[in-house]
Short mmCIF file of C-alpha atoms in Angstrom, two decimals:
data_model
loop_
_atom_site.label_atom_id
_atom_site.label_comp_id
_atom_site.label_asym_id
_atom_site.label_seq_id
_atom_site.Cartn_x
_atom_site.Cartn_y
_atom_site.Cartn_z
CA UNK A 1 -47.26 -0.95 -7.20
CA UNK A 2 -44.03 -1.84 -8.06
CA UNK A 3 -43.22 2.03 -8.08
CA UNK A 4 -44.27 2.43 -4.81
CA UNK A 5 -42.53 -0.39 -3.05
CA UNK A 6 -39.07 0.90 -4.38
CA UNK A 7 -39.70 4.04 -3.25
CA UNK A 8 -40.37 2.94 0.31
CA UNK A 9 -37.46 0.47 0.34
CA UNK A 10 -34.79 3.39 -0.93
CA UNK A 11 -36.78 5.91 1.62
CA UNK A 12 -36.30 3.45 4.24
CA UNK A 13 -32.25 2.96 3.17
CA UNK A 14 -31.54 6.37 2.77
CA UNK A 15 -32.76 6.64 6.64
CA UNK A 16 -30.14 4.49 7.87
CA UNK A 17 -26.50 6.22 8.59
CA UNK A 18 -23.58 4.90 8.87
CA UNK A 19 -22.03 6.11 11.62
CA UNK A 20 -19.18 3.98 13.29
CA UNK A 21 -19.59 2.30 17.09
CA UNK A 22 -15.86 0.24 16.77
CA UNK A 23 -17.71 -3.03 16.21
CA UNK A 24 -17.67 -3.12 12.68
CA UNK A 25 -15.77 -5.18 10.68
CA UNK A 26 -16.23 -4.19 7.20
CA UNK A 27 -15.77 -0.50 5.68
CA UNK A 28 -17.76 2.34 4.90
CA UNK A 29 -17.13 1.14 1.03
CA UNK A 30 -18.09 -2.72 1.45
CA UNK A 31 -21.12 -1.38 3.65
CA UNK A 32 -22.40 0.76 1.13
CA UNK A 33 -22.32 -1.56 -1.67
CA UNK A 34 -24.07 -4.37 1.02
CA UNK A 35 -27.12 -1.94 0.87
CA UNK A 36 -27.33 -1.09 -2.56
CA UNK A 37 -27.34 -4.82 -3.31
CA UNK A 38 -29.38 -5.84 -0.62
CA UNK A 39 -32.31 -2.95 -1.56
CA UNK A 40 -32.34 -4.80 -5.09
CA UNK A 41 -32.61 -8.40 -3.94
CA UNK A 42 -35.14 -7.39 -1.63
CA UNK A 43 -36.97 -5.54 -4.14
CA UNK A 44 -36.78 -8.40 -6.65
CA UNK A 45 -37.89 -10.69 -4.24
CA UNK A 46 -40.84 -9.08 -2.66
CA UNK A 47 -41.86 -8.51 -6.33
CA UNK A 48 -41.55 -12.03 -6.88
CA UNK A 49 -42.88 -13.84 -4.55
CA UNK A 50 -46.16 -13.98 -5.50
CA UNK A 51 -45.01 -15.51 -8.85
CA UNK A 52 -42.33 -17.27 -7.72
CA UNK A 53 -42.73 -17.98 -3.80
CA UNK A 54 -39.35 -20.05 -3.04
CA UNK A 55 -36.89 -18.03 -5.36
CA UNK A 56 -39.11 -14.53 -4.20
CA UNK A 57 -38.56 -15.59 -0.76
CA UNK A 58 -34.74 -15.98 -1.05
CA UNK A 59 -34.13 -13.04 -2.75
CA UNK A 60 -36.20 -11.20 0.35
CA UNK A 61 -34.02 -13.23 2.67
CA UNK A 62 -30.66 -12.59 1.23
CA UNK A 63 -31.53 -8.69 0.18
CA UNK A 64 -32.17 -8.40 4.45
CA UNK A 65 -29.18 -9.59 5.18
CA UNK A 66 -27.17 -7.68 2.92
CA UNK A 67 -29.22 -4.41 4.19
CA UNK A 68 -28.41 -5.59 7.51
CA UNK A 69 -24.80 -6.04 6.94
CA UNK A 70 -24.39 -2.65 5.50
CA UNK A 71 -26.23 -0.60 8.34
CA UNK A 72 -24.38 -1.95 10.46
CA UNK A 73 -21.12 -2.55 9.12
CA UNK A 74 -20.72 -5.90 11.05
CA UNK A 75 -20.53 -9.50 8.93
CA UNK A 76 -21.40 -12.54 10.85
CA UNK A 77 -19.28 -14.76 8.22
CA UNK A 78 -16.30 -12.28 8.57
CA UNK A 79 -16.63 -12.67 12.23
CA UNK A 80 -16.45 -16.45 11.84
CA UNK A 81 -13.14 -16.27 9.85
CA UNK A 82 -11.62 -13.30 11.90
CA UNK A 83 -11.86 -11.10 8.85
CA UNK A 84 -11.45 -7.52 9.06
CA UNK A 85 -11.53 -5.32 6.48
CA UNK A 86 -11.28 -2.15 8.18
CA UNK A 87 -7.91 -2.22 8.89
CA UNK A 88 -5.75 -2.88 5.60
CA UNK A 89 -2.88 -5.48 5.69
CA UNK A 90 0.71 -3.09 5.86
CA UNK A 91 3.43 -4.22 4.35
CA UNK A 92 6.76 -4.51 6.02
CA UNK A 93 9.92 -5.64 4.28
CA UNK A 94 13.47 -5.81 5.29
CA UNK A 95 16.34 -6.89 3.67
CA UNK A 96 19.81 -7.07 4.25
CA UNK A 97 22.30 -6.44 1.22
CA UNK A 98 26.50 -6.19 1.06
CA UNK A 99 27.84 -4.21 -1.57
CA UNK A 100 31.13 -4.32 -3.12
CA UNK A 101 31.71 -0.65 -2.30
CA UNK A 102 32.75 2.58 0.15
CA UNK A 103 30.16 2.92 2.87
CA UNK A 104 30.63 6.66 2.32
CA UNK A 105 29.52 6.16 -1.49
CA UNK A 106 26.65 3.94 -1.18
CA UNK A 107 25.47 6.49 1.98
CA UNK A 108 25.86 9.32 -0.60
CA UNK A 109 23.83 7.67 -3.87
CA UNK A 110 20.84 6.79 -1.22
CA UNK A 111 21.06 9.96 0.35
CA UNK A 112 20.20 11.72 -3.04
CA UNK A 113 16.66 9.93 -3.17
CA UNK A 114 16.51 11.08 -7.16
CA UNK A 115 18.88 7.80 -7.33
CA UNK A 116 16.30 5.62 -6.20
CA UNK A 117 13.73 4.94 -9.17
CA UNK A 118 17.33 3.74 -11.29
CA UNK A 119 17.04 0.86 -9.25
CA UNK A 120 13.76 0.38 -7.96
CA UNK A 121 11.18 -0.53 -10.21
CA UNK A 122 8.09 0.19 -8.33
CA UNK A 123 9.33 3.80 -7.67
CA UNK A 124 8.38 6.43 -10.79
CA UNK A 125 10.24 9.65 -9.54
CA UNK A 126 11.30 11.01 -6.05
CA UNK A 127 11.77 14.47 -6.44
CA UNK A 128 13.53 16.11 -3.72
CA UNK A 129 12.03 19.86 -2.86
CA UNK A 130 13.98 21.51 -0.38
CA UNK A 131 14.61 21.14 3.50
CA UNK A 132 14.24 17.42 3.93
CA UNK A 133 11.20 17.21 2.13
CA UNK A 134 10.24 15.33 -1.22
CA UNK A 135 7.50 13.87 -3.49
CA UNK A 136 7.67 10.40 -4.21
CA UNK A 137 5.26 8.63 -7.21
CA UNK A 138 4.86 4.94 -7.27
CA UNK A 139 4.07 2.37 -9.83
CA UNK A 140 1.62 -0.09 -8.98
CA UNK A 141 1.16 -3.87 -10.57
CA UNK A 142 0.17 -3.71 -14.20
CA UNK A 143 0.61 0.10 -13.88
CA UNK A 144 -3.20 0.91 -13.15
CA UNK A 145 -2.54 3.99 -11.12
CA UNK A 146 0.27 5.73 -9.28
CA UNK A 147 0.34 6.43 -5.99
CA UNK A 148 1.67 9.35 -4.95
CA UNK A 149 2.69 10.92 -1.29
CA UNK A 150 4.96 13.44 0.17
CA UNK A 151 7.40 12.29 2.75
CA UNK A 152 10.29 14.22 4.73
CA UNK A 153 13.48 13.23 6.68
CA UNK A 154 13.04 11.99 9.95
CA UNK A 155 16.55 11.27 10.87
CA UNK A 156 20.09 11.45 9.20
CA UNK A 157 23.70 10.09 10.50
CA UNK A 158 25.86 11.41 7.83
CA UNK A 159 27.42 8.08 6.59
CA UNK A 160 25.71 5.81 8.43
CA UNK A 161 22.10 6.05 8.86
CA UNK A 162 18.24 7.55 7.00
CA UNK A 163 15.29 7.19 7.94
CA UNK A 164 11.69 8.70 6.15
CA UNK A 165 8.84 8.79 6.37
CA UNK A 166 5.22 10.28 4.59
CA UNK A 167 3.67 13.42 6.09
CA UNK A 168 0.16 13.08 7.28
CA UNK A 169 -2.51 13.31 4.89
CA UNK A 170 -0.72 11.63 2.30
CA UNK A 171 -2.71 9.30 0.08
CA UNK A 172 -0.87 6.55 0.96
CA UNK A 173 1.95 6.00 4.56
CA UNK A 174 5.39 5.42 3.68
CA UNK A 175 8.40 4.86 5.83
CA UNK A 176 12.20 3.50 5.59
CA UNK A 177 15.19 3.32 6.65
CA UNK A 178 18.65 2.37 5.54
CA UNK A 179 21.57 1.78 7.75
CA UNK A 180 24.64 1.58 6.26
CA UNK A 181 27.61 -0.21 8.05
CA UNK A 182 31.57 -1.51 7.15
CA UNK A 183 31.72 -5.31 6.53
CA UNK A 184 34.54 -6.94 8.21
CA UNK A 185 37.05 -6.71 5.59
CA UNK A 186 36.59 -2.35 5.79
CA UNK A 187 36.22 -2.46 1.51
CA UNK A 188 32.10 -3.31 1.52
CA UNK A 189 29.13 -2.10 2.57
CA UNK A 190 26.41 -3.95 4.28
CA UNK A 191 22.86 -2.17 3.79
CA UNK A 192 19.64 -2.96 6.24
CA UNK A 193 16.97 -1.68 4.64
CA UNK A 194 13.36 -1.82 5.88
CA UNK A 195 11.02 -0.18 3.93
CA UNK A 196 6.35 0.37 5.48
CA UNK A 197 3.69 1.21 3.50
CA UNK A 198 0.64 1.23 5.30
CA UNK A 199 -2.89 1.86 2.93
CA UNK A 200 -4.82 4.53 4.68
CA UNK A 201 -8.06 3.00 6.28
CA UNK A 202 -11.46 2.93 4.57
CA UNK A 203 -13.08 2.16 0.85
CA UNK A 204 -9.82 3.99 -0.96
CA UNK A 205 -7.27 2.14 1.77
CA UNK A 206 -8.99 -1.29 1.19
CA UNK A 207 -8.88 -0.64 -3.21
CA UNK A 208 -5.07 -0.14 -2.76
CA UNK A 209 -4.44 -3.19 -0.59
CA UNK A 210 -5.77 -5.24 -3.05
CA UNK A 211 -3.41 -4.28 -5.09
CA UNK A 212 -0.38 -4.91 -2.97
CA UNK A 213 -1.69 -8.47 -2.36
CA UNK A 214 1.74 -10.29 -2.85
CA UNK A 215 2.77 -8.63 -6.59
CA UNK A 216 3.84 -5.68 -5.01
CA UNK A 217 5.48 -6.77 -1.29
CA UNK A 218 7.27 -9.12 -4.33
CA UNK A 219 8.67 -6.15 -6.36
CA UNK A 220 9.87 -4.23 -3.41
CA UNK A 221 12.21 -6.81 -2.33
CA UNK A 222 13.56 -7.44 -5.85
CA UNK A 223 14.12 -3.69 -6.32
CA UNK A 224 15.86 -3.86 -2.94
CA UNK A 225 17.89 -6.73 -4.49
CA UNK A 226 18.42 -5.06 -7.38
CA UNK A 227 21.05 -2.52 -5.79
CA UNK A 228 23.63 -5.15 -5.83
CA UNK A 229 23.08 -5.48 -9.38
CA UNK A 230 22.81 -1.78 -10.31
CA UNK A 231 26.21 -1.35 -7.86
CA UNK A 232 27.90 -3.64 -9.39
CA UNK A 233 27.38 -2.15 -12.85
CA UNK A 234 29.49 0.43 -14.50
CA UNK A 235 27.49 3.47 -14.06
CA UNK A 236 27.89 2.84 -10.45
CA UNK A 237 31.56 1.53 -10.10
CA UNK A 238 32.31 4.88 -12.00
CA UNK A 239 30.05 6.66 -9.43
CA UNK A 240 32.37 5.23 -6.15
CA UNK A 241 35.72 5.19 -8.23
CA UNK A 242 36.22 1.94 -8.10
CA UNK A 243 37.25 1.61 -12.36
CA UNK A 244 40.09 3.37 -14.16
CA UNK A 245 39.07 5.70 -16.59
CA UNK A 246 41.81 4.71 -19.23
CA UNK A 247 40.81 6.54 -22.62
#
């Protein structure tokens, strides 16, 4: 008996699609979990509730709503709280730094995007490969996994201004830009960087964004930060020419 009803509950699950109609508010992920939870509550309750009326009864109730939920992709509480988990939260940061050194030497370390892991934590490697192009690899909180994504050029003032940004398909949308401008006394350089990355959309999109839940929007800026440290450090002062080299 207990055979058979399982059989006709998965049967009946495995008719349902899942097929999109722009109402939903959970994704294809969360919905798919919602009905493999909700078949087993309902199959634990049904089973139960001769034995067990009240608890069999809940389980029944709370396994419908889960199937529910899933085949349709749409949760009542989420719509209650304005929840959405379709669309993952982007991250947008933008900072503005002075530096202690030649606009046209700060324009030249960024423009060489190798340079950019020495300061920024979060980035593993960017490997430039040839006609604006690159692959970048990211570190992610507690170093689970790295997230990797090829990007290009999408605009370049020599001395003044570059701007990225990931090419499509790319596991994970990237884009920045740095301008680079004289401070007032002509000797500095004042940096505004603003650096996107937007999770792709669905189960993968939604597993990412839960990692950049404040830990990693929190090591971007510091890496940002961290140029004015790293540029005020003796690898880079020899980089601009700003020390003597006295043997």
């Amino acid at each position: 008996m207990n055979n058979e009803l399982t059989d006709k509950i998965f049967s009946g699950i495995k008719s349902l699609n899942l097929n999109t109609t722009g109402q939903e508010n959970i994704d294809s992920g969360e919905r798919a979990i919602s009905i493999a939870a909700g078949s087993y509550l309902l199959f634990k309750g049904l089973t139960n509730i001769v034995s067990h009326p009240f608890l069999g009864l809940q389980g029944a109730v709370a396994g419908g709503y889960l199937i529910y939920r899933g085949a349709t992709g749409v949760c009542p509480i989420y719509q209650q709280l304005g929840k959405d988990t379709t669309d993952p939260e982007a991250i947008n940061i933008t900072e503005v730094i002075v530096i202690d050194a030649p606009r046209e030497k700060v324009y030249e370390f960024w423009r060489d995007l190798a340079n950019l892991p020495k300061f920024m934590t979060h980035l593993k490697s960017v490997e430039e490969t040839g006609d604006g192009s690159s692959h970048w690899v990211a570190n992610t909180p507690g170093g689970l996994i790295d997230l990797n994504w090829n990007a290009e050029i999408t605009r370049e003032d020599e001395g003044s201004y570059i701007g990225w940004q990931s090419v499509t398909g790319s596991m994970i949308d990237n884009a920045g830009k740095v301008e680079f401008k004289d401070t007032l006394n002509g000797t500095g350089t004042e940096l505004h960087v603003e650096i996107d990355y937007f999770p792709p959309a669905g189960s993968v999109g939604r597993g990412i964004t839960s990692l950049f839940n404040g830990v990693f929007e929190r090591m971007i800026r510091s890496d940002i930060q961290n140029f004015k440290t790293y540029a005020e450090a003796k690898d880079f002062q020899e980089y601009a020419g700003l020390t003597d080299n006295v043997l």
